[in-house]
Amino acid sequence: MGRRLVAFAEARHWQPFHTPKNLVAALSVEASELVEIFQWSTPEESARVMEDPGQAHRVRDEVADVLAYLLQFCAAVGVDPLTALAAKIERNEQRFPAPTPGRSDGTDRPAPVDEPERTPPR
């Protein structure tokens, strides 16, 4: 898909505009358009958004736009997105171990790792 997106842009002579700065800005705009669909929904409404064909179509389009700009950004800066994701998951597994049942302090929270406790990653 990434190569197809690059070819699409090349065929239209868009490469001069596909700088990392421009691509990440466009990615942010498209992510905001996805957020907009859910912005004022209750948690229950947001869980049902895909039941409405019109809303489901909007969600799919915005997800495609976000993914397209992310893949183009990755191509521009030389990042393999799947390798980056695998490395990030590995780091998060180390930073946020799964709960250990039956800890002596009566909780099922994991024992601290050599870092201060942090909020879960996004």
Coordinates of C-alpha atoms in Angstrom, one line a residue:
M1 CA 0.0 0.0 0.0
G2 CA 2.8 2.4 0.8
R3 CA 4.4 1.9 -2.6
R4 CA 1.0 2.4 -4.2
L5 CA 0.5 5.7 -2.4
V6 CA 4.0 6.9 -3.4
A7 CA 3.2 6.0 -7.0
F8 CA -0.1 7.8 -6.8
A9 CA 1.6 11.0 -5.6
E10 CA 4.4 10.7 -8.1
A11 CA 1.9 10.3 -11.0
R12 CA 0.4 13.6 -10.0
H13 CA 3.8 15.4 -9.4
W14 CA 2.9 15.9 -5.7
Q15 CA 6.4 14.9 -4.3
P16 CA 7.5 18.5 -3.8
F17 CA 4.6 19.0 -1.4
H18 CA 5.0 15.6 0.4
T19 CA 7.6 16.8 2.9
P20 CA 7.6 15.3 6.4
K21 CA 6.2 18.6 7.8
N22 CA 3.4 18.7 5.3
L23 CA 2.5 15.0 5.6
V24 CA 2.5 15.1 9.4
A25 CA 0.3 18.2 9.4
A26 CA -2.1 16.5 6.9
L27 CA -2.1 13.5 9.2
S28 CA -3.1 15.6 12.1
V29 CA -5.9 17.2 10.2
E30 CA -7.3 13.8 9.1
A31 CA -7.1 12.4 12.6
S32 CA -9.0 15.5 13.8
E33 CA -11.7 14.8 11.2
L34 CA -12.0 11.2 12.7
V35 CA -12.2 12.7 16.2
E36 CA -15.0 15.1 15.0
I37 CA -17.3 12.1 14.2
F38 CA -17.1 11.0 17.9
Q39 CA -16.6 14.4 19.6
W40 CA -19.9 15.0 21.3
S41 CA -21.0 11.4 21.5
T42 CA -21.6 9.6 24.8
P43 CA -19.5 6.4 25.3
E44 CA -22.6 4.4 24.4
E45 CA -23.3 6.4 21.2
S46 CA -19.7 6.1 20.1
A47 CA -19.8 2.3 20.6
R48 CA -22.8 2.2 18.1
V49 CA -21.5 4.6 15.5
M50 CA -20.7 1.8 13.0
E51 CA -24.4 0.7 13.1
D52 CA -25.3 3.8 11.1
P53 CA -24.4 3.3 7.4
G54 CA -23.6 7.0 6.8
Q55 CA -21.5 7.4 9.9
A56 CA -19.8 4.0 9.2
H57 CA -18.9 5.3 5.7
R58 CA -17.4 8.5 7.2
V59 CA -15.4 6.5 9.8
R60 CA -14.0 4.2 7.1
D61 CA -13.0 7.2 4.9
E62 CA -11.3 9.1 7.7
V63 CA -9.5 5.9 8.8
A64 CA -8.3 5.5 5.2
D65 CA -7.1 9.1 5.1
V66 CA -5.2 8.8 8.4
L67 CA -3.6 5.6 7.3
A68 CA -2.7 7.0 3.9
Y69 CA -1.0 10.0 5.4
L70 CA 0.8 7.9 8.0
L71 CA 2.1 5.5 5.4
Q72 CA 3.3 8.4 3.2
F73 CA 4.9 10.1 6.2
C74 CA 6.7 6.8 7.0
A75 CA 8.0 6.5 3.4
A76 CA 9.2 10.1 3.5
V77 CA 11.2 9.7 6.7
G78 CA 12.3 6.1 6.1
V79 CA 10.4 4.4 8.9
D80 CA 9.0 0.9 8.5
P81 CA 5.6 1.3 10.4
L82 CA 5.3 -2.4 11.3
T83 CA 8.9 -2.5 12.7
A84 CA 8.3 0.7 14.6
L85 CA 5.0 -0.7 16.1
A86 CA 6.6 -4.0 17.0
A87 CA 9.4 -2.2 18.8
K88 CA 7.0 0.1 20.7
I89 CA 4.9 -2.9 21.8
E90 CA 8.0 -4.6 23.1
R91 CA 9.0 -1.5 25.1
N92 CA 5.5 -1.2 26.5
E93 CA 5.4 -4.8 27.5
Q94 CA 8.6 -4.1 29.5
R95 CA 7.4 -0.8 31.0
F96 CA 3.8 -2.0 31.8
P97 CA 4.0 -5.7 32.7
A98 CA 0.7 -7.6 33.0
P99 CA -0.7 -7.8 36.6
T100 CA 0.7 -10.6 38.7
P101 CA -2.1 -12.4 40.6
G102 CA -1.6 -13.0 44.3
R103 CA 1.0 -10.4 45.1
S104 CA 1.9 -10.2 48.8
D105 CA 0.5 -6.6 49.1
G106 CA -3.0 -7.8 48.3
T107 CA -3.2 -6.1 44.9
D108 CA -2.9 -7.6 41.5
R109 CA -0.9 -4.6 40.2
P110 CA 2.5 -5.5 38.7
A111 CA 5.6 -5.1 40.8
P112 CA 7.3 -1.8 39.9
V113 CA 9.8 -1.9 37.1
D114 CA 12.9 0.2 37.2
E115 CA 10.9 3.3 36.2
P116 CA 8.3 5.3 38.0
E117 CA 4.7 4.4 37.4
R118 CA 3.3 6.1 34.3
T119 CA -0.1 6.3 32.7
P120 CA -0.7 3.7 30.0
P121 CA 0.6 4.6 26.6
R122 CA -1.6 6.0 23.9

